[in-house]
XYZ file of C-alpha atoms in Angstrom:
535
model
C 36.692 -0.174 -16.551
C 32.843 -0.819 -14.712
C 31.106 1.991 -12.603
C 30.463 -0.635 -10.224
C 30.717 -4.409 -9.146
C 29.247 -6.361 -7.298
C 30.830 -9.423 -6.761
C 30.973 -13.055 -5.253
C 27.015 -12.773 -4.441
C 24.267 -15.242 -4.797
C 22.091 -14.107 -7.515
C 18.718 -13.790 -7.772
C 18.007 -13.421 -10.944
C 13.988 -12.438 -10.542
C 11.959 -14.900 -12.489
C 12.143 -17.568 -9.759
C 15.363 -19.876 -10.653
C 17.369 -20.694 -8.076
C 19.886 -18.754 -7.496
C 23.903 -18.935 -8.983
C 27.058 -17.392 -7.834
C 28.216 -14.667 -9.667
C 28.907 -11.542 -10.610
C 27.087 -8.280 -11.554
C 28.637 -5.409 -12.882
C 27.139 -2.274 -13.789
C 27.388 1.560 -15.656
C 25.919 4.340 -16.276
C 22.956 2.907 -13.880
C 22.186 0.036 -16.176
C 23.245 -3.668 -15.252
C 26.506 -3.785 -18.446
C 27.243 -7.016 -17.687
C 26.401 -10.693 -15.517
C 29.180 -13.682 -15.532
C 30.351 -16.377 -13.265
C 33.188 -13.930 -13.174
C 33.963 -11.075 -14.327
C 37.608 -9.778 -14.711
C 36.995 -6.275 -15.435
C 37.942 -3.344 -13.071
C 35.620 -1.687 -11.271
C 36.224 1.986 -9.753
C 33.914 0.317 -6.908
C 33.880 -3.035 -6.668
C 31.185 -3.924 -3.405
C 32.199 -7.848 -1.683
C 29.155 -9.979 -2.024
C 30.084 -12.672 -0.783
C 27.507 -14.657 0.953
C 25.378 -12.637 0.631
C 21.625 -12.615 -1.419
C 22.052 -10.317 -4.572
C 18.436 -10.052 -5.980
C 16.595 -7.353 -8.416
C 15.327 -4.428 -6.217
C 11.320 -5.105 -4.055
C 9.299 -3.467 -6.268
C 6.072 -2.356 -3.323
C 3.195 -2.180 -5.480
C 0.737 -1.228 -2.546
C 1.638 1.991 -0.795
C 0.527 4.982 0.721
C 4.323 6.494 0.279
C 2.467 9.742 -1.396
C 1.760 11.261 1.740
C 5.038 10.639 3.487
C 7.695 10.960 0.266
C 7.480 15.180 -0.256
C 8.288 15.210 3.850
C 10.553 12.356 3.916
C 12.368 11.624 0.664
C 14.999 9.569 2.044
C 12.229 6.705 2.349
C 14.425 5.033 4.907
C 11.609 1.871 6.065
C 11.590 1.249 2.911
C 14.866 1.541 0.903
C 16.435 -0.481 4.148
C 14.017 -3.291 3.688
C 15.492 -3.454 -0.255
C 12.206 -1.739 -1.316
C 13.555 0.473 -4.398
C 10.325 1.555 -6.332
C 7.091 2.588 -4.854
C 3.703 2.622 -6.298
C 1.345 5.497 -4.590
C -2.314 6.675 -4.802
C -4.046 4.390 -3.810
C -7.708 2.919 -2.485
C -9.388 5.912 -4.234
C -6.987 8.311 -2.167
C -4.706 10.355 -4.020
C -3.389 13.673 -3.800
C -4.140 15.258 -7.128
C -5.857 15.575 -8.717
C -7.258 19.373 -6.005
C -8.833 21.400 -8.414
C -9.295 25.279 -7.007
C -11.645 25.464 -3.992
C -11.653 21.925 -2.582
C -7.850 22.005 -1.315
C -9.161 22.454 2.688
C -12.205 19.537 0.940
C -9.173 16.948 0.378
C -6.781 17.963 3.280
C -9.898 17.309 5.423
C -11.277 13.894 3.487
C -7.616 12.582 3.858
C -6.291 13.573 7.787
C -6.782 10.292 8.986
C -4.118 9.052 6.394
C -1.975 12.247 5.724
C -1.712 14.441 8.934
C 1.553 16.043 7.664
C 1.193 16.558 4.219
C 1.058 19.425 2.333
C -2.278 20.128 -0.353
C -2.458 22.414 -3.009
C -3.958 22.937 -5.762
C -2.744 20.358 -8.682
C -2.997 19.042 -11.701
C -2.240 15.499 -12.372
C 0.555 16.245 -15.063
C 1.878 18.886 -12.306
C 2.273 16.465 -9.219
C 4.332 14.358 -11.625
C 6.155 17.494 -13.326
C 6.881 18.869 -9.743
C 7.172 15.431 -7.726
C 10.172 15.587 -5.517
C 13.680 14.055 -5.718
C 13.535 10.392 -3.450
C 15.719 7.538 -2.678
C 13.171 5.715 -4.260
C 11.252 5.753 -7.420
C 7.534 6.160 -7.860
C 4.701 5.154 -9.899
C 1.104 7.527 -9.939
C -2.642 6.028 -9.443
C -5.449 8.452 -10.002
C -7.690 7.974 -6.618
C -11.300 7.545 -8.057
C -12.144 9.161 -4.201
C -10.815 11.746 -5.428
C -12.359 12.284 -8.607
C -15.671 12.177 -6.370
C -14.547 14.784 -4.224
C -13.551 16.771 -7.170
C -16.895 16.203 -8.844
C -19.644 15.905 -6.358
C -18.197 15.739 -2.576
C -19.392 13.623 -0.409
C -23.319 13.130 -2.273
C -24.397 9.825 -2.089
C -25.990 8.785 -5.314
C -24.999 8.368 -8.842
C -23.353 11.009 -10.561
C -24.654 13.283 -13.084
C -23.490 13.206 -17.194
C -21.776 15.791 -16.330
C -20.151 14.685 -13.243
C -19.508 11.516 -14.558
C -17.703 13.676 -17.724
C -15.601 16.157 -15.373
C -14.421 12.448 -14.109
C -13.256 11.022 -16.925
C -11.700 14.256 -18.302
C -9.248 14.534 -14.817
C -8.684 10.532 -15.001
C -7.373 10.810 -18.965
C -5.556 14.401 -17.618
C -3.262 12.352 -15.824
C -3.585 9.070 -17.980
C -1.943 11.266 -20.767
C 0.494 11.951 -18.496
C 1.518 8.920 -17.565
C -0.671 7.663 -14.830
C -0.388 3.809 -14.312
C -3.464 3.917 -13.747
C -6.655 4.647 -11.504
C -7.442 2.823 -8.448
C -10.571 2.742 -6.254
C -11.776 2.458 -2.499
C -15.343 1.070 -3.053
C -14.892 0.447 0.510
C -15.331 3.423 2.024
C -17.082 7.243 1.063
C -17.533 8.303 -1.080
C -15.953 5.347 -3.105
C -19.100 3.164 -1.430
C -22.310 5.147 -2.781
C -20.158 3.902 -6.299
C -21.780 1.005 -8.607
C -20.677 -1.160 -11.575
C -21.986 0.663 -13.995
C -19.720 3.805 -13.025
C -16.677 1.570 -12.944
C -17.302 -0.043 -15.842
C -17.088 3.293 -17.427
C -13.916 4.268 -15.620
C -12.664 0.597 -16.797
C -13.370 1.731 -20.398
C -11.428 4.733 -20.006
C -8.699 2.733 -18.797
C -8.398 0.190 -21.670
C -8.575 2.930 -24.324
C -4.563 4.100 -22.424
C -3.533 0.780 -21.886
C -3.633 1.255 -17.580
C -4.831 -0.744 -14.954
C -7.421 -1.231 -12.515
C -6.289 -1.622 -8.346
C -9.124 -1.780 -6.118
C -9.351 -2.035 -2.574
C -12.498 -4.336 -2.417
C -15.819 -3.071 -1.566
C -16.193 -5.425 1.410
C -12.850 -7.636 2.634
C -14.724 -8.977 5.575
C -18.499 -10.661 5.333
C -19.195 -9.770 1.800
C -15.471 -10.818 0.103
C -15.555 -13.365 -2.065
C -18.374 -11.195 -3.650
C -16.598 -7.750 -4.087
C -13.556 -10.521 -5.717
C -16.254 -11.382 -8.365
C -17.001 -7.856 -8.341
C -13.402 -6.700 -9.062
C -13.338 -9.518 -11.619
C -15.888 -8.975 -13.580
C -14.194 -5.167 -14.094
C -11.434 -7.257 -15.919
C -14.022 -8.862 -18.175
C -15.592 -6.480 -18.977
C -13.494 -3.979 -19.443
C -10.592 -5.981 -20.489
C -7.985 -4.497 -18.224
C -5.184 -5.363 -16.318
C -7.183 -5.645 -12.517
C -4.992 -5.457 -9.237
C -6.673 -6.596 -5.803
C -4.885 -5.242 -3.260
C -3.795 -5.798 0.804
C -6.011 -8.896 0.093
C -7.130 -10.371 2.967
C -9.899 -12.014 4.589
C -10.732 -9.738 7.805
C -12.703 -11.510 10.758
C -12.886 -14.235 12.678
C -16.937 -15.749 10.402
C -14.529 -14.882 7.711
C -11.154 -16.852 8.293
C -10.296 -19.263 5.984
C -12.323 -18.072 2.888
C -8.450 -17.167 1.184
C -8.300 -20.601 -0.635
C -11.608 -20.160 -2.418
C -10.943 -16.079 -3.344
C -7.737 -17.575 -4.827
C -9.194 -19.990 -6.585
C -11.481 -17.809 -7.682
C -8.491 -15.697 -9.305
C -6.929 -18.448 -10.167
C -10.116 -19.360 -12.934
C -10.156 -15.940 -14.016
C -6.479 -15.895 -15.229
C -7.157 -19.281 -17.022
C -10.295 -17.758 -18.370
C -6.950 -15.162 -19.844
C -8.853 -12.078 -17.383
C -5.508 -10.309 -16.536
C -6.030 -9.966 -12.123
C -3.166 -10.411 -9.793
C -3.839 -9.740 -6.386
C -1.121 -8.411 -2.911
C -0.422 -8.780 0.191
C 0.816 -8.205 3.584
C 2.106 -10.817 5.905
C 0.515 -9.434 9.291
C -2.192 -9.790 11.504
C -3.802 -6.500 11.685
C -4.983 -3.485 9.364
C -4.702 -0.092 9.398
C -7.577 2.109 9.062
C -8.960 5.644 9.553
C -11.058 5.508 12.724
C -14.158 6.147 10.855
C -14.288 4.124 8.725
C -14.476 1.291 11.153
C -18.260 2.225 11.443
C -21.242 1.769 9.206
C -21.022 3.692 6.508
C -24.340 5.865 6.983
C -22.289 7.830 9.941
C -19.748 9.166 7.693
C -21.968 10.540 4.652
C -21.808 13.631 4.185
C -18.294 14.327 5.576
C -15.794 14.686 8.966
C -17.974 17.671 10.294
C -21.484 15.543 9.657
C -20.128 12.537 10.862
C -18.726 14.475 14.554
C -22.487 15.927 14.525
C -23.455 12.428 13.918
C -20.836 11.329 16.842
C -22.254 13.279 19.891
C -25.600 12.110 19.557
C -26.737 9.177 21.902
C -29.407 7.468 19.454
C -26.751 7.259 16.762
C -24.690 5.012 19.779
C -27.378 3.271 19.885
C -27.531 2.470 16.080
C -23.903 2.077 15.736
C -24.097 -0.565 18.712
C -26.527 -2.472 17.605
C -24.718 -2.502 13.512
C -21.644 -3.761 15.412
C -23.243 -6.395 17.487
C -24.975 -7.613 13.841
C -22.291 -7.388 11.543
C -19.444 -6.608 13.270
C -16.963 -3.381 11.464
C -17.569 -1.933 8.506
C -15.384 -3.953 6.152
C -13.401 -5.429 9.394
C -16.906 -8.386 10.231
C -15.674 -9.471 13.918
C -13.122 -9.193 16.138
C -12.608 -11.129 19.048
C -12.850 -7.634 21.510
C -12.001 -3.578 21.140
C -8.433 -4.766 22.651
C -7.736 -5.786 19.195
C -8.631 -2.101 17.815
C -5.014 0.057 18.584
C -4.559 3.734 18.166
C -1.635 4.651 15.714
C -1.842 7.868 15.154
C -3.693 10.728 16.565
C -3.021 13.982 15.207
C -4.934 15.910 18.422
C -3.955 13.444 20.840
C -0.953 12.266 20.624
C -0.176 10.478 24.088
C -2.959 7.688 23.369
C -0.605 6.463 20.624
C -0.505 2.529 21.485
C -2.870 2.349 23.254
C -5.863 0.181 22.829
C -9.486 1.379 22.877
C -11.098 -1.317 24.751
C -7.886 0.262 27.452
C -8.821 3.133 26.862
C -12.691 2.325 27.653
C -11.698 0.618 31.079
C -9.790 3.338 31.902
C -12.484 6.228 31.776
C -15.416 3.523 32.751
C -17.161 3.823 29.260
C -18.946 0.900 27.030
C -16.357 1.018 23.950
C -18.868 2.317 21.189
C -19.070 5.676 23.471
C -14.963 5.840 23.936
C -14.474 5.099 20.173
C -17.764 7.813 19.117
C -15.610 10.562 21.835
C -12.264 9.781 20.570
C -12.964 10.571 16.953
C -15.053 13.889 18.052
C -11.600 14.660 20.299
C -9.872 13.817 17.496
C -11.615 15.327 14.602
C -12.061 12.694 12.773
C -7.811 12.114 12.175
C -7.496 9.099 13.978
C -5.446 5.992 12.560
C -5.633 2.719 14.087
C -4.659 -0.840 13.597
C -6.824 -3.323 13.733
C -5.739 -6.923 14.438
C -8.668 -9.016 12.486
C -6.750 -11.476 9.787
C -6.015 -15.362 10.720
C -2.762 -16.374 10.238
C -3.430 -19.620 8.922
C -5.270 -17.034 5.982
C -2.106 -15.529 6.051
C 0.395 -18.038 5.177
C -1.446 -19.410 2.845
C -1.640 -16.160 0.471
C 2.588 -16.042 1.333
C 3.061 -18.946 0.041
C 0.950 -19.041 -3.073
C 2.485 -17.802 -6.029
C -0.226 -15.949 -7.264
C -0.636 -13.226 -4.881
C 2.429 -10.659 -4.483
C 3.865 -8.655 -2.226
C 2.522 -4.837 -0.750
C 3.248 -3.214 2.648
C 0.534 -1.281 2.209
C 2.186 0.681 4.331
C 3.913 4.826 4.312
C 8.120 5.355 4.012
C 8.658 6.891 7.449
C 12.003 6.821 10.196
C 12.236 6.929 13.580
C 13.121 10.746 13.678
C 10.812 14.077 12.183
C 7.270 14.744 10.884
C 6.928 11.176 10.097
C 8.387 9.645 13.093
C 5.190 10.773 14.700
C 2.944 7.928 16.572
C 2.823 3.779 16.353
C 2.308 3.154 12.611
C 1.763 -0.294 11.498
C 5.282 -2.340 11.862
C 4.586 -3.155 8.167
C 5.717 0.390 6.850
C 9.437 -0.814 8.459
C 9.350 -5.009 8.119
C 7.226 -6.205 5.306
C 9.749 -7.751 2.853
C 12.223 -9.307 4.837
C 9.588 -10.349 7.450
C 8.604 -12.753 4.679
C 11.469 -13.772 3.851
C 13.109 -14.533 7.488
C 10.214 -15.367 9.164
C 7.576 -17.344 6.519
C 10.686 -18.614 4.357
C 13.434 -19.230 6.741
C 11.464 -20.292 9.661
C 8.166 -21.508 8.451
C 9.571 -22.978 5.035
C 5.939 -22.058 3.560
C 7.827 -20.821 0.245
C 12.110 -21.211 -1.309
C 13.992 -17.893 -1.640
C 13.746 -17.722 -5.099
C 10.131 -17.885 -5.394
C 9.748 -15.179 -2.601
C 12.182 -12.928 -4.432
C 10.102 -13.571 -7.749
C 6.787 -12.263 -5.660
C 8.539 -9.361 -5.086
C 10.372 -8.652 -7.932
C 10.053 -10.233 -11.395
C 6.215 -11.274 -11.117
C 5.518 -7.424 -9.872
C 7.178 -5.927 -12.944
C 5.384 -8.502 -15.286
C 1.909 -7.349 -13.534
C 3.005 -3.245 -13.616
C 4.232 -3.960 -17.418
C 7.567 -2.279 -16.182
C 9.822 -2.569 -18.650
C 13.514 -2.367 -17.494
C 13.012 -2.764 -13.980
C 12.255 -6.081 -11.277
C 15.412 -8.797 -13.507
C 18.656 -8.801 -12.997
C 19.590 -8.573 -16.521
C 21.311 -6.888 -18.992
C 20.372 -3.715 -20.293
C 17.791 -3.723 -17.046
C 18.007 -1.113 -14.538
C 20.824 -1.052 -11.788
C 18.001 -2.011 -9.168
C 19.823 -3.991 -6.676
C 19.487 -5.502 -3.023
C 21.822 -7.170 -1.271
C 21.143 -8.743 1.526
C 22.330 -11.528 4.174
C 19.578 -14.381 3.834
C 20.366 -15.413 6.987
C 20.697 -12.354 8.479
C 18.207 -10.043 7.093
C 14.620 -10.144 9.426
C 11.856 -7.809 10.697
C 12.241 -6.016 14.282
C 9.191 -3.780 14.187
C 6.723 -4.354 16.339
C 2.973 -3.485 16.980
C 4.494 -2.046 20.240
C 7.819 -0.687 18.775
C 7.595 -0.416 15.100
C 9.971 2.421 14.686
C 12.451 -0.105 13.661
C 14.937 -0.743 10.920
C 15.564 -4.716 9.617
C 18.087 -6.523 10.628
C 21.724 -7.085 8.579
C 24.558 -5.074 8.403
C 25.507 -6.324 5.138
C 22.784 -4.908 4.037
C 23.082 -2.525 0.926
C 20.519 -1.304 -2.099
C 20.880 1.112 -5.122
C 19.003 2.559 -7.491
C 19.195 3.165 -10.819
C 22.891 2.190 -9.964
C 23.179 4.246 -7.411
C 23.874 3.011 -3.951
C 21.214 5.063 -1.159
C 22.064 2.219 1.428
C 26.171 0.667 1.974
C 25.781 -1.598 4.758
C 22.774 -0.586 6.080
C 23.418 2.851 6.295
C 21.590 5.165 3.879
C 24.105 7.530 2.242
C 22.028 10.362 1.665
C 21.264 9.843 -1.868
C 18.298 10.742 -4.201
C 18.080 8.718 -7.271
C 14.622 7.559 -7.370
C 12.971 8.471 -10.525
C 8.958 9.319 -11.484
C 7.556 5.858 -12.994
C 5.719 6.713 -16.481
C 3.329 4.774 -18.856
C 4.127 5.436 -22.626
C 1.001 4.710 -24.913
C 2.097 0.737 -25.352
C 0.871 0.872 -21.315
C 5.133 -0.128 -20.564
C 5.877 2.285 -17.309
C 9.549 3.314 -17.641
C-alpha cells in the first residue's frame, strides 16, 4: 500500500515535455511510481482530475532567510507551489556573524531584515540550527557580510590578511554545505570590490564545486558591461555563475534585455556555465538608501545620516541624479515611481510614493528622500518601477532565464504582515503561469514549469529534486491551470493566489491541501557535497 496516490492529473515532469494524464504514487517521502493508472491502494488519495501535477517550484532567488525564522510556515511561497528556496543572496547573509559584529550586521541589514534576530553565529552553526520550516532551504554565504566581518565598510581593496580572513570564513561555510557565495556589487561594501578580489573567491568556489550568484554591479546604465563582468568570473574561475533578478533598469536601458540574453547564450555556447533568473514585474525593491549615489552611503548608516542632514550633500545628490539617474536603477519617469514598502519607524507612510509625500510637504523630492531616511534611521525599503514590460516578456519567454521571486516568505499577519511588500512575494509563480502563459501566450505551460523546476534543479545541481521521476523527493505542486493566478497588487500585496484546489507536498508531506496550510513543517536544509551535488 502506498502512502499517497495522486490520481488522474495532467503530469508535467519538469523536463519541458508536454503534460500527460496519469497517477503518481509516493512512499517514504519519495516518488515510488508514475503511470497511466496505478492500481495499488494508498492510505491517502488526492483527486487531481482536471489539475496540473508538477514538481514543486524552486525559487532560486529569495531573501527568506530574513523571515523563515519568524514565519516558518512560509505561507506566501508554499501557497504558490514553491517547495524550495535558495537564500542568502545579493551579498547579504545573516551568517557568519563574528563576536563583536552583531550590531554592525544588524544595522547594515536593517532595511531588509527589520525583524530578524541576529546573534553571533558561524556558518556551520547557522545550517545546524536553522529552524524547521514548511519549505526546503539552500543557503549561500554573502560576500558583503564577509567584507563587513573582515573590514567593515572600508572603501578599498582588502589587505592580504583581510582577504585570507574572508576566504577562511567562506571555506568554513562551503565545508558545512553552503551552495556557494552571493555578491551584491551594486552597493557598499560589495561595490568597493574589484574583479581580482572576486576571482580569488571564484577560485575557492571552484575548489569546492560550489557556485557564484551575483547581483550585477549595475543593472542600469552599465548593465551590459556588468553582465560581461559576471561572465568573466565563469571564464576565469570555471564556476557556475547565476546572474540573479536580471533586469535592464531605467528608461535609457529599455530594450537591452535581448542583447544581454544573447551574451549569456554566447557564453554558454563557449562552454561556460552561466544562467540568469528574473521576476515578472516592472517594479523592483531595494533599501531606499541604495537609490542614492554610493559616496552618500560610505562609512555606514550613521555616517550616511549625518551627510543627509547637510544642504551641500543634498545639492550634490540632486546633481548626480539629474546626470545619471538613480544608483543601479537609472532614470525613472518621476518620483511617483518610488513607493514606500516597509518603514519600521514611519509605518504610516507604507504605500505612499515619494512624490506624494513631497507634494504634501511642499518639498523638493530629494529633500523628502533625505529627510525620510534620517527620520526612519536608514531602514526604509521601497518599490521602484523602472523596468520595461516588453523586456519582462522577452525574459519570461526565454528558455535561458529561470524564475526567482527575489521575495521573502511572508503572510498577512504577525510581524511579517507589516508594511506593503512587493506583490512578487505572493504572486511570482502564478503570475507567470496565468498572465504570461494563459493570457499573453508568451510561452507554453510545459516550458514555464520547466523553467521553475527541472531547469532550476540543473543549475543548482539538485540531485533528486526538480522532476517527477521515480526515486526523486516528493516535492509536488498540484494546481488548476485555469484558476491559479496572482491576486497580490502593489496597492494590496498581502493576498494569496486564487485556486481552491491547490495542494503542495514537501518531502511527501502535504503542506497545503485545497489551498489551506496544514501547519506541517517538513522542509529540509539542503547541503552541497564534495562533488557539488546538493542533497
